[in-house]
Coordinates of C-alpha atoms in Angstrom, one line a residue:
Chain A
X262 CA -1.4 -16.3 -41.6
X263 CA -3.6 -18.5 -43.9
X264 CA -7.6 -17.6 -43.6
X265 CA -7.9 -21.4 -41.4
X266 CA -5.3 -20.7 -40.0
X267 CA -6.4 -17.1 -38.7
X268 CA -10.0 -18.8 -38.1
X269 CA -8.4 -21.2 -35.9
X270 CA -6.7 -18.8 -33.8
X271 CA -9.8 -16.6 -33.3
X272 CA -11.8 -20.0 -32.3
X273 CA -8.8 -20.4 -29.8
X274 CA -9.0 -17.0 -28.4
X275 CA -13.0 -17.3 -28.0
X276 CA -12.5 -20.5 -26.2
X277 CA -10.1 -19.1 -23.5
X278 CA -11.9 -16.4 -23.2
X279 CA -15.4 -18.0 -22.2
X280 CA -13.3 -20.5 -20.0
X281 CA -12.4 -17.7 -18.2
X282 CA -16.1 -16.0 -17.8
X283 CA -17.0 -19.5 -16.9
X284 CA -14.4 -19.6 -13.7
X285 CA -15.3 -16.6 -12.9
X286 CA -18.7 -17.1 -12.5
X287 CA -18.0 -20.5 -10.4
X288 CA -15.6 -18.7 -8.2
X289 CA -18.3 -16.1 -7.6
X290 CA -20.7 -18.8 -6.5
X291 CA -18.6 -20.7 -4.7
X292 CA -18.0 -17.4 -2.2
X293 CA -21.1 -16.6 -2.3
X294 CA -22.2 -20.1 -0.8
X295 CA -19.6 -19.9 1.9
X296 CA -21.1 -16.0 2.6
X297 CA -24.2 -18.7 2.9
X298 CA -23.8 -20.8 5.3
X299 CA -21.7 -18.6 7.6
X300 CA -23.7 -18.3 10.7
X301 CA -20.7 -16.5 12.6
X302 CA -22.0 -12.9 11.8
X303 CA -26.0 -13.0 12.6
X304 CA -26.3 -9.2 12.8
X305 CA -25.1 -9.2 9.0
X306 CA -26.8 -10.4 5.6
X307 CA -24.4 -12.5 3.3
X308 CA -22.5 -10.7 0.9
X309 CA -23.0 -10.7 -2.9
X310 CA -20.9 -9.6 -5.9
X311 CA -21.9 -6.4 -7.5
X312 CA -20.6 -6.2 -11.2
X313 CA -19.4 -3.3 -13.1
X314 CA -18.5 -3.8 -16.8
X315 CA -15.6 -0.7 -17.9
X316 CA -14.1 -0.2 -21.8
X317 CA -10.6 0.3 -22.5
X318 CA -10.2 3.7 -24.0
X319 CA -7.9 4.3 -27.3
X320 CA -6.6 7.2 -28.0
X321 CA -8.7 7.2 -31.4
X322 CA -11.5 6.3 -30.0
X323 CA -11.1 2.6 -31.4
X324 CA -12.5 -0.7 -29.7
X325 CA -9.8 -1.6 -27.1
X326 CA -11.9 -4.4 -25.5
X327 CA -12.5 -4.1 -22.0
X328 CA -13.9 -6.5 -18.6
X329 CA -16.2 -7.0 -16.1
X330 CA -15.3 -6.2 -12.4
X331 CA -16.8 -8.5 -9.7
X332 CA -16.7 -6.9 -6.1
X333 CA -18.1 -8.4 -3.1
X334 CA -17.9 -7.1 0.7
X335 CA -19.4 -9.5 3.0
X336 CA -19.3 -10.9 6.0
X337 CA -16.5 -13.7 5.6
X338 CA -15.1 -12.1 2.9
X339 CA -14.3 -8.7 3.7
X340 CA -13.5 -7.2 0.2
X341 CA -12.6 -10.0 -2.8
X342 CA -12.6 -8.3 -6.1
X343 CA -12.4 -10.8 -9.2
X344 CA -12.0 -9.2 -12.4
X345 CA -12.5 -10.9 -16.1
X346 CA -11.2 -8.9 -19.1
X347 CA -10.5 -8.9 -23.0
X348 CA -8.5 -6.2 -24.2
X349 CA -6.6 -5.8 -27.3
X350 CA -5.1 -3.1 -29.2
X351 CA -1.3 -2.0 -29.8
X352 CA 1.4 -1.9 -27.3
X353 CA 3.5 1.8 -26.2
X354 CA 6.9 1.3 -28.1
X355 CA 8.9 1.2 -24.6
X356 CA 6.5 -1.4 -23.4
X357 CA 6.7 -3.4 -26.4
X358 CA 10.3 -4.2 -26.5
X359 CA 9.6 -6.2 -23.4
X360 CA 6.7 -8.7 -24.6
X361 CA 7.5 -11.8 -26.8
X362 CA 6.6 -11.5 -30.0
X363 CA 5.5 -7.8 -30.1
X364 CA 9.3 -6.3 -31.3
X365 CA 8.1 -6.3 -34.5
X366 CA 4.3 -6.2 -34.4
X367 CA 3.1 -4.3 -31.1
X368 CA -0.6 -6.0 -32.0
X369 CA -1.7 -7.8 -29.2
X370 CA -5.1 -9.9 -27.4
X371 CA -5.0 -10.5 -23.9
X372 CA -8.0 -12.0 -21.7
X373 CA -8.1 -13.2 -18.6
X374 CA -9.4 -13.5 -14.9
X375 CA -7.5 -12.3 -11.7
X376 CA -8.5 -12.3 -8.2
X377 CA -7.7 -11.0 -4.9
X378 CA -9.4 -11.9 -1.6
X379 CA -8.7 -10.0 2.0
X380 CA -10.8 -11.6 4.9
X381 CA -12.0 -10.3 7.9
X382 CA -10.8 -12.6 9.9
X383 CA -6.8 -12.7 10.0
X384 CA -7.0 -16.1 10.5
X385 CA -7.7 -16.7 7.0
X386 CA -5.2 -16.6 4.6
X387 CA -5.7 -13.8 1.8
X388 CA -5.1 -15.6 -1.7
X389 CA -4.9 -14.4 -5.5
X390 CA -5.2 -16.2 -8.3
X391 CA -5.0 -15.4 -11.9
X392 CA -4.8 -17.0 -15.5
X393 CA -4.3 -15.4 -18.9
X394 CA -3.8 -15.9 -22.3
X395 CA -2.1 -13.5 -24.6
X396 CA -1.7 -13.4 -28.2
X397 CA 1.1 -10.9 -30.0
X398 CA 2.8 -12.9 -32.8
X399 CA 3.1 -15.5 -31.1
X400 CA 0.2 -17.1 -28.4
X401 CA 1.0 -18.6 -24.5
X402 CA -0.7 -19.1 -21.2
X403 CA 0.2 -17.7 -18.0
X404 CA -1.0 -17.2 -14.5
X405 CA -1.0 -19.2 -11.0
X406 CA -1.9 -18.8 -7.1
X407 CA -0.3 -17.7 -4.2
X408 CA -1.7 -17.5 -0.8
X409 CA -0.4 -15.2 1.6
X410 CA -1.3 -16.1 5.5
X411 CA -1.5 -12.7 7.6
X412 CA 0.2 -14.2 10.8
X413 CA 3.7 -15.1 11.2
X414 CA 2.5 -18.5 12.7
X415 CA 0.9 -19.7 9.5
X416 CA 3.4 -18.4 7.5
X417 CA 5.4 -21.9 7.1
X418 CA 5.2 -24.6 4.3
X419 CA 4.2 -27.0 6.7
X420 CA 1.1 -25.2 8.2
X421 CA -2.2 -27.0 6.8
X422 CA -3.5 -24.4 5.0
X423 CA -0.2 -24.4 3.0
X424 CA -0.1 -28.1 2.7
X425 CA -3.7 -27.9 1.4
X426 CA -2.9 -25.1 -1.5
X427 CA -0.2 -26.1 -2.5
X428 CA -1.3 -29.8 -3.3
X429 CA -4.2 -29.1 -5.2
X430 CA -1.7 -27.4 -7.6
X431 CA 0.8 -30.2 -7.4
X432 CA -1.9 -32.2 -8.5
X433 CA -2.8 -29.8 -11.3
X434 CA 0.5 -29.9 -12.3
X435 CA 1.6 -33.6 -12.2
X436 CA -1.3 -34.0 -14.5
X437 CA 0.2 -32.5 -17.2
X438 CA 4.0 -32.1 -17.2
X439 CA 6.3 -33.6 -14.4
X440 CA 8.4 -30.7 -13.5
X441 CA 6.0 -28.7 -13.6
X442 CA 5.1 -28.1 -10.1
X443 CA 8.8 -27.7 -9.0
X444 CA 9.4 -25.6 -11.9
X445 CA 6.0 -23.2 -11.3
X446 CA 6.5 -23.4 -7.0
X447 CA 9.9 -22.4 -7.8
X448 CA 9.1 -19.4 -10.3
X449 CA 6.4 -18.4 -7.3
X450 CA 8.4 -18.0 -4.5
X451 CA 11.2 -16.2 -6.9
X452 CA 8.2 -13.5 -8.3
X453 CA 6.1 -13.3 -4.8
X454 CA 8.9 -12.0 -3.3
X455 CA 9.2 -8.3 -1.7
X456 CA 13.1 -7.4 -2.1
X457 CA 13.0 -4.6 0.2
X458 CA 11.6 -6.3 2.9
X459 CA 13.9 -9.2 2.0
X460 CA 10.9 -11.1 2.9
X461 CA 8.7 -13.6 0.8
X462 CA 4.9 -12.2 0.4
X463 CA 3.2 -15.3 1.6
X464 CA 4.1 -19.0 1.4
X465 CA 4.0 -19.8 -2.4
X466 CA 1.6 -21.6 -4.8
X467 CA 2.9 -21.6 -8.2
X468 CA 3.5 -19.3 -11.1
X469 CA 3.7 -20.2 -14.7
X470 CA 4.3 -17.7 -17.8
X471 CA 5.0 -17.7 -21.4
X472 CA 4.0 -21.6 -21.3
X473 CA 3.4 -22.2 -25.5
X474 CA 4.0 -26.2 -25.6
X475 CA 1.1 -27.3 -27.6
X476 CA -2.4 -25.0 -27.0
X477 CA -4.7 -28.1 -26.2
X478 CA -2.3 -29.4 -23.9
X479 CA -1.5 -25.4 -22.5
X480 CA -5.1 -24.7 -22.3
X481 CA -6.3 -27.8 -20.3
X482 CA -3.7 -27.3 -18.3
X483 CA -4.7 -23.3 -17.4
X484 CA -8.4 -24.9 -16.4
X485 CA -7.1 -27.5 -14.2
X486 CA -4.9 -24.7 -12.3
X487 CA -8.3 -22.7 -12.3
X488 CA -10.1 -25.9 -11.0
X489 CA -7.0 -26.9 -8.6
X490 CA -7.5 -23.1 -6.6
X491 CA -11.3 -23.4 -7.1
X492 CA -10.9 -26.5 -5.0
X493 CA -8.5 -25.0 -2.3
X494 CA -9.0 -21.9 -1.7
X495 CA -12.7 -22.1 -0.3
X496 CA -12.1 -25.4 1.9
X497 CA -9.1 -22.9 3.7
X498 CA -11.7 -20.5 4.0
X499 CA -14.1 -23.1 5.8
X500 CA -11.3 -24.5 7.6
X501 CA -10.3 -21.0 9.3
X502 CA -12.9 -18.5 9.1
X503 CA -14.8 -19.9 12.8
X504 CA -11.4 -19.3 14.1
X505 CA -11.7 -16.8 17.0
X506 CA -8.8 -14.2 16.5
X507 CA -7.5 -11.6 18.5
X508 CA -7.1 -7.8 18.3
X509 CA -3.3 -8.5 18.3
X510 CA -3.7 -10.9 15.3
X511 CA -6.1 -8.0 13.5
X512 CA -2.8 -5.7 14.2
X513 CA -0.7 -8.4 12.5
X514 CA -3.1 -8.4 9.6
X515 CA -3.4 -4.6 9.1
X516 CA 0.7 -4.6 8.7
X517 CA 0.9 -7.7 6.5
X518 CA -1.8 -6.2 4.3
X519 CA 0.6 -2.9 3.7
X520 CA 3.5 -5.5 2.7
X521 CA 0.5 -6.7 0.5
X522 CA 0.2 -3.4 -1.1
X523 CA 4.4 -2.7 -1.4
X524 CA 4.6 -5.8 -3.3
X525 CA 1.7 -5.0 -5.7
X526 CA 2.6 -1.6 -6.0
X527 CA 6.4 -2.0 -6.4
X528 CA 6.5 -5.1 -8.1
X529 CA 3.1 -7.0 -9.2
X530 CA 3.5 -6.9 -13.5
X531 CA -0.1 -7.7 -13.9
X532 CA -0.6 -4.1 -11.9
X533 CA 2.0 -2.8 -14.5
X534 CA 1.0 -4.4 -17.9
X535 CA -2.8 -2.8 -16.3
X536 CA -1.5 0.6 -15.8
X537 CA 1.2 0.6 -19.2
X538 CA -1.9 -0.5 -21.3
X539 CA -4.3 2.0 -19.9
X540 CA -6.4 -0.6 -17.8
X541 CA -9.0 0.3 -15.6
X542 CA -7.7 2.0 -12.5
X543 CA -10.1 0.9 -10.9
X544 CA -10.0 -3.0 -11.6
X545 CA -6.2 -2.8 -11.4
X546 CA -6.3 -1.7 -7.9
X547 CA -9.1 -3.8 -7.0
X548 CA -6.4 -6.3 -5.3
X549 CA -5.8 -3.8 -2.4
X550 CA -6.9 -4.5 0.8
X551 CA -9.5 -2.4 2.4
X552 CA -7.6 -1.2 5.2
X553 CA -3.5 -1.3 5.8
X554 CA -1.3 0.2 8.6
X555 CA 2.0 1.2 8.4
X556 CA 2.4 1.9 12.0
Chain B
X197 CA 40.0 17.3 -10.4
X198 CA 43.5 19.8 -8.6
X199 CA 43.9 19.1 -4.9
X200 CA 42.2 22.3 -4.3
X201 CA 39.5 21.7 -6.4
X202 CA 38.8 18.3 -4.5
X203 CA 39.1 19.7 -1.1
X204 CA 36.9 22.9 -1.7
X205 CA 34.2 19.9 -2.8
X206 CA 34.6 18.4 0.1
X207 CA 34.1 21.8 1.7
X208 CA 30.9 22.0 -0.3
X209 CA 29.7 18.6 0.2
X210 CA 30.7 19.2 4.3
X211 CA 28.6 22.6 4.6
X212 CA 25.4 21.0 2.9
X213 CA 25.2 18.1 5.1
X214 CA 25.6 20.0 8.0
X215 CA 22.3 22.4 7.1
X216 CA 20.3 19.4 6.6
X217 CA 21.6 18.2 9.9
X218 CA 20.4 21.4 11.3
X219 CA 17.5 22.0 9.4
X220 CA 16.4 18.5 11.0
X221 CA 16.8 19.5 14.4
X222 CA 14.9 22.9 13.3
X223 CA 11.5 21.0 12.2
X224 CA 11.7 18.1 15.0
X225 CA 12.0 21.2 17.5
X226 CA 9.2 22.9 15.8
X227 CA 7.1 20.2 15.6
X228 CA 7.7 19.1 19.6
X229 CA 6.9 22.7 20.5
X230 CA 3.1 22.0 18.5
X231 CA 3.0 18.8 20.5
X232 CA 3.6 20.3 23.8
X233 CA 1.0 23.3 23.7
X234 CA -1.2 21.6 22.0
X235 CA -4.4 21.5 24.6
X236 CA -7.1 19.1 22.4
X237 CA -6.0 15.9 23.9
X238 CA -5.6 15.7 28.1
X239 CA -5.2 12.2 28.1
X240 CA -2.3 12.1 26.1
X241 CA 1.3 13.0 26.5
X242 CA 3.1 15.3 23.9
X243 CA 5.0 13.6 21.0
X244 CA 8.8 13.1 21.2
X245 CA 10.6 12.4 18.1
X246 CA 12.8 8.9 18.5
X247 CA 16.1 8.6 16.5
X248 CA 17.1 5.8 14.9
X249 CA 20.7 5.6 12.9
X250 CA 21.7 3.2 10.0
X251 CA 24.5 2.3 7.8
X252 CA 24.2 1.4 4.0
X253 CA 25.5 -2.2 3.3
X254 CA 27.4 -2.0 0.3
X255 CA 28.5 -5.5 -1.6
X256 CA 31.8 -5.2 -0.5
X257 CA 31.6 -3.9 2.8
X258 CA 33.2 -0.9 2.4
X259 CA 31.8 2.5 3.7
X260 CA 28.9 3.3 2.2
X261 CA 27.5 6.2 4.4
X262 CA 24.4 5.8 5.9
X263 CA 21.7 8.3 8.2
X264 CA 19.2 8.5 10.5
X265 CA 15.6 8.7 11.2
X266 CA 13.5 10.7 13.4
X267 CA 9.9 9.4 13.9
X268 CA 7.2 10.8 16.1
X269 CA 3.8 9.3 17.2
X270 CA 2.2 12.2 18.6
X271 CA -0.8 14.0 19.7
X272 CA -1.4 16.1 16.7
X273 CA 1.5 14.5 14.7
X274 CA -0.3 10.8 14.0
X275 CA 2.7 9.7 12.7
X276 CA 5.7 11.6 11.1
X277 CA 9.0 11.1 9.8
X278 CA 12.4 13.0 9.1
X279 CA 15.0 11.2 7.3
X280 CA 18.4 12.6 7.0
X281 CA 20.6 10.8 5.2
X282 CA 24.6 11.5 3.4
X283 CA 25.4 8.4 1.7
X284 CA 27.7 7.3 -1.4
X285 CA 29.2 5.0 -3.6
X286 CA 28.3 3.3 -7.4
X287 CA 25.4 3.6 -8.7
X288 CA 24.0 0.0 -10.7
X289 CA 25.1 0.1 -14.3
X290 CA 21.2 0.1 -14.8
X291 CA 20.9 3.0 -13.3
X292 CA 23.3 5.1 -13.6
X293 CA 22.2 5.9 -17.2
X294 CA 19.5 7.7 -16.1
X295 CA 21.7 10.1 -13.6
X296 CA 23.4 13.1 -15.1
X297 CA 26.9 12.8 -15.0
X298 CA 27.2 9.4 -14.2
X299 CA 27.5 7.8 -17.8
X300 CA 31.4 7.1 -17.5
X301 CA 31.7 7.6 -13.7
X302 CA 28.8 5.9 -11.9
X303 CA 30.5 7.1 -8.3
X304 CA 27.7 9.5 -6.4
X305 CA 27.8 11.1 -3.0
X306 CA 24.3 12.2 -1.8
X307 CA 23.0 14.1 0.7
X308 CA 20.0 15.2 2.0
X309 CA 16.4 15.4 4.5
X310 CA 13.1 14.5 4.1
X311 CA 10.0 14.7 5.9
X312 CA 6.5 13.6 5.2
X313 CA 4.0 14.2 8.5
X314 CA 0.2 12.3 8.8
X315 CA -1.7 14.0 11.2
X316 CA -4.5 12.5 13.5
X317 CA -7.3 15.5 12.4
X318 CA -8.1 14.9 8.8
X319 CA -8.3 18.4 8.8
X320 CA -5.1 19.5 9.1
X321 CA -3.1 18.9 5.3
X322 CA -0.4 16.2 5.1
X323 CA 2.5 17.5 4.3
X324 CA 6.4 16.6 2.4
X325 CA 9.5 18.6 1.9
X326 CA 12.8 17.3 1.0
X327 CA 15.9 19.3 0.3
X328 CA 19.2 16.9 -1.0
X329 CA 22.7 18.1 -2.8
X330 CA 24.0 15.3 -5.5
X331 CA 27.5 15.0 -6.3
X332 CA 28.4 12.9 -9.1
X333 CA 30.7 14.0 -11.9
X334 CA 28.1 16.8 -11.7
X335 CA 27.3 18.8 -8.6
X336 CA 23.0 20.5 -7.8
X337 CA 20.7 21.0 -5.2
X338 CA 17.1 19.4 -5.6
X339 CA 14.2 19.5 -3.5
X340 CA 11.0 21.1 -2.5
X341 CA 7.7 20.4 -0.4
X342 CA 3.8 20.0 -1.2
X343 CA 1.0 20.0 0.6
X344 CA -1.8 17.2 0.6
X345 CA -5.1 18.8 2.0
X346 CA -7.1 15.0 2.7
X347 CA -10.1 16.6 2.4
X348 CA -12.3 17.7 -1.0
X349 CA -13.1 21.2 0.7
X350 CA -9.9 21.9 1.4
X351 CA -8.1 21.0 -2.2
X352 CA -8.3 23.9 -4.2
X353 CA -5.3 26.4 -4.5
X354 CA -7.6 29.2 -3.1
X355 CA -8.1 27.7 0.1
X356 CA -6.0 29.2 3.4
X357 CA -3.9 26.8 3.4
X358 CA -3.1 26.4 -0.2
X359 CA -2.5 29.9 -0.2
X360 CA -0.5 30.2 3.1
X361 CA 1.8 27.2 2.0
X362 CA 2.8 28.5 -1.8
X363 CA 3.3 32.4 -0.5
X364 CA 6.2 31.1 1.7
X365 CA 7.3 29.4 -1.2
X366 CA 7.0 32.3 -3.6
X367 CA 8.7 34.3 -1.4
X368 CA 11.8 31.9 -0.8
X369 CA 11.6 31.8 -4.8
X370 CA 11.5 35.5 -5.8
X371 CA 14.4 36.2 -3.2
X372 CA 16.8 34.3 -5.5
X373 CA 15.5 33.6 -9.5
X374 CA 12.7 36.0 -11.0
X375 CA 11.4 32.7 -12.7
X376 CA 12.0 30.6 -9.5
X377 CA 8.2 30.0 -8.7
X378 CA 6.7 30.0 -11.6
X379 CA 9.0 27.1 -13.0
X380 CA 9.0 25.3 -9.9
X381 CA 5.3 25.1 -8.8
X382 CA 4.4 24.1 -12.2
X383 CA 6.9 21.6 -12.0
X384 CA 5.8 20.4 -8.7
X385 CA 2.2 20.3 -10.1
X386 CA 3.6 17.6 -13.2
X387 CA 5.5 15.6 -10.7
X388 CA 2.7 14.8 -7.7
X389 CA 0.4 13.7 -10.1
X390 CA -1.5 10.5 -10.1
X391 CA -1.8 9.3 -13.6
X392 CA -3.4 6.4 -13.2
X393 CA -6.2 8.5 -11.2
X394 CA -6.2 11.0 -12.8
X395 CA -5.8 13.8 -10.2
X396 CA -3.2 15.7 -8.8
X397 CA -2.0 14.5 -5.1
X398 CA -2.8 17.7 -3.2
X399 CA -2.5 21.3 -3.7
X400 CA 1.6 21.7 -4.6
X401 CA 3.9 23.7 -3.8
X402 CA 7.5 23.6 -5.5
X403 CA 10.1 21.2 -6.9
X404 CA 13.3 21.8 -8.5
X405 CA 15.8 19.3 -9.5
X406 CA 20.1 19.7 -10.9
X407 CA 19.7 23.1 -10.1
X408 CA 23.3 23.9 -10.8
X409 CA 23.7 27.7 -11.8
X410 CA 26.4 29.0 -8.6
X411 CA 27.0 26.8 -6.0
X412 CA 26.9 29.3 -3.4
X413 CA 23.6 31.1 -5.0
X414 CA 21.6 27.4 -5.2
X415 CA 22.9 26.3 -1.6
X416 CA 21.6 29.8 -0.3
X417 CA 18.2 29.3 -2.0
X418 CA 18.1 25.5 -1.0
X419 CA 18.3 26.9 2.5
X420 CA 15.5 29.6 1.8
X421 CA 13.6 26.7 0.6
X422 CA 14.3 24.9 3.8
X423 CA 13.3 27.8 5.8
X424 CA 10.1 28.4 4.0
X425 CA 8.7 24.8 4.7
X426 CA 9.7 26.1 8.4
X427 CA 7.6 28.9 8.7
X428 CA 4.7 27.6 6.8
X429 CA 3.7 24.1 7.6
X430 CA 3.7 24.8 11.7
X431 CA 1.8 28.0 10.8
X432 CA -0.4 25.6 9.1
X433 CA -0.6 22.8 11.8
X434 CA -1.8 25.2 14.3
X435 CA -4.8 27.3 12.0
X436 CA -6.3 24.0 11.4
X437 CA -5.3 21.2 14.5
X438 CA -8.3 22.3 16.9
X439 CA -11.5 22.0 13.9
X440 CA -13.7 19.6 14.9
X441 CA -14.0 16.7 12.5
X442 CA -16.5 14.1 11.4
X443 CA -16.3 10.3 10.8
X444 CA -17.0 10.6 7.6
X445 CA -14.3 13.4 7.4
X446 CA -11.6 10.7 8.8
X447 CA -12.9 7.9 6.1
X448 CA -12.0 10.6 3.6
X449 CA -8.6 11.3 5.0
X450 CA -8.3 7.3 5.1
X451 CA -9.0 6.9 1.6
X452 CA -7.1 10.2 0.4
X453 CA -4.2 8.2 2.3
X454 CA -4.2 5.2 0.7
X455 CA -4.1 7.7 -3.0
X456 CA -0.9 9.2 -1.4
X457 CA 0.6 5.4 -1.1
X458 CA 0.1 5.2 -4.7
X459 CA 2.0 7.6 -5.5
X460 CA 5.0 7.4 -3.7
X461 CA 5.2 3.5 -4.3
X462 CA 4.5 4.1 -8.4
X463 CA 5.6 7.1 -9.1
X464 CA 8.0 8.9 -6.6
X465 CA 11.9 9.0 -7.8
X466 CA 13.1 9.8 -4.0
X467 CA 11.4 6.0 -3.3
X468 CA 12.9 4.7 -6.3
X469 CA 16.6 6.1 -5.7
X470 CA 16.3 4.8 -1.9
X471 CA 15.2 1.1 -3.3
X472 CA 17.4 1.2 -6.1
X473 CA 20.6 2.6 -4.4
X474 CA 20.3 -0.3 -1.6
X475 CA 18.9 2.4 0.8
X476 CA 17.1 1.7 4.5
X477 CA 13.9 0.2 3.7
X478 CA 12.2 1.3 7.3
X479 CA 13.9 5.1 6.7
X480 CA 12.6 4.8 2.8
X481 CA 8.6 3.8 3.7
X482 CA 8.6 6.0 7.1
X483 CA 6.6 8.3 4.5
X484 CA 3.8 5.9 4.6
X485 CA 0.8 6.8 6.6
X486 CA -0.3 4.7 9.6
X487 CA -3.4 3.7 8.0
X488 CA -4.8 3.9 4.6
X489 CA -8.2 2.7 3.5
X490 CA -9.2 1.2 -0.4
X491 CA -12.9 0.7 0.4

């Protein structure tokens, strides 16, 4: 790569990366603020993110990057971790072989932000979000939503809190590629699926990965999907979270959370490319859910 | 393979499923007994284990074996679970590469139990064994049990416990290979590890895979094995089920609970084979606990 050329791509990575603090920070607020206003829980103060900052070891003791954890436990929101990280270094050899671009080179940068949010109340819908960008030989964007209702009666397309989440990302979508949206709500429901339940985890969103069009284009794109669950995900929270709910309904929740924790377990790659690449433990498992049953 | 040869397999393959039958109906009667003299809880009834059969689906709908579960809700026993299972067929081209003896013949025939047990008193360890004969173009015995104290006090290979459970262990060992239990609790100690914590799951015990020296000399110490488990986990049960514990004794055991998901979901090969082989879902996660905590 040329010396502009190299500059380029280290102003690119810079970029993405603040964009992603940036969210973060928003997303923080805007939980915070609905912690706020709640006036459903007067015995207990709002909740407020506590932030730990962790470095990714190397085995020779080398700068491997590293993140910030956000965890708050409040009264809405009963445990919603959101984590921002840059990390780079060299892939394991076995783990290489599966990442575009890093057969050859095993060099890679990856920052991003990821979130998970369980609620007190099982009336509101737990939701994760994430976008990345990654950078081995060759550079893409990746990440998405999905929102996963605890009760079997919100668990349709049709309910509003899935009508509502899913069109802010249509919109995100249609804004920047028409099949898009059917493309990424497809590739959702296919990865947010738990095969030995034969069940999906939730009711969709969309899911997007290796997306390396044109990096302007790709990159506005990644903030409008950050902007589109920005928007969605706290007006379901204020939609649901007065909702009185029944110890029945917390039963439902305590269950659906352990399917929570098979699929991310089992399944999630984010948890995977975490563990594989020597993540913090603790960040990685940030996504699970205070309390499960497996009755 | 001679006629003979095939029908003293089947012989073989007859006898093995029949102790693991038997050994079943050993434990469940051992672990009812603790149920019914137990005195530390008027209000409730004893636990009785409920059976539950199922079949494996194969693609083709042909025979594919199948088992059945035995799961108790108890008094002492929170919730605890004892699979036996014969079941056979092909294993996935994907798979079968990592099976000895299935690289040109991916047929398998698979026996087996296994047990895991959550108990109410965090106190009282949690416990797993599992004993299982493979037959594929090779023929061995696997198997072994560990104990999971759930409490920091109690995790240390001196404790009562720790010592009570390995002796039986040692002793089912030494009966049949001079190396037996040396080999098989370290090898127990490298397999129920968390690596992504750090930290071993419990306390050990032994574990022993293609053990194929004599058939009749590996299905006699299988059975010790069997036997051992039988003598000290009960043994165990009842020195420990009438401590008094604390709340903050029961948040540990919660938390210790949700480590002990992480491992079987991540790391465990038993879990894996079941998912991967097309096994019973419920019969497969019966070894998670009832309720785990991440805080």
């Amino acid at each position: 790569m040329t010396e502009s050329g190299q500059a380029a791509l280290e102003e690119r990575k810079r970029r993405a990366a603040q964009w992603f603090a940036e969210l973060r920070d928003r997303l923080c607020a805007a939980f915070e603020a609905i912690e706020d206003e709640y006036t459903g829980a007067p015995g207990r103060s709002p909740g407020r993110f506590q932030r730990k900052t962790w470095k990714r070891p190397t085995p020779d003791g080398a700068d491997g990057g590293g993140g910030t954890m956000s965890l708050m436990k409040g009264r809405v929101f009963e445990k919603v971790g959101v984590n921002f990280s840059t990390v780079y270094g060299r892939f394991e050899a076995q783990y290489a072989s599966e990442i575009p671009g890093a057969q050859d080179d095993p060099s890679y940068w990856a920052s991003g932000i990821s979130l998970v949010a369980h609620m007190h109340n099982p009336r509101v819908p737990t939701a994760h979000f994430n976008t990345r960008h990654i950078v081995t030989a060759r550079t893409w964007f990746g990440g998405g939503g999905d929102l996963t209702p605890m009760l079997a009666v919100q668990r349709t397309r049709e309910h509003p809190n899935s009508i509502r989440f899913h069109d802010a990302f249509r919109r995100a979508c249609d804004a920047h590629g028409a099949d898009y949206y059917e493309r990424f709500a497809r590739w959702c429901d296919e990865y947010f699926y738990i095969k030995h339940r034969n069940e999906p985890r939730g009711v969709g969103g969309i899911f997007f990965d290796y997306l390396d069009n044109d990096w302007e284009k790709d990159f506005a794109f990644t903030r409008d999907v950050g902007r589109a669950f920005l928007e969605a995900y706290p007006s379901i929270v204020r939609a649901t979270m007065y909702e009185p709910w029944s110890t029945d309904e917390k039963d439902e929740q305590l269950v659906r959370r352990g399917r929570y924790v098979e699929f991310n377990l089992v399944y999630d790659r984010g948890t995977k490319f975490g563990l594989m690449t020597g993540g913090n433990t603790e960040a990685i498992l940030m996504s699970l859910p205070p309390e499960a049953r497996w009755p």
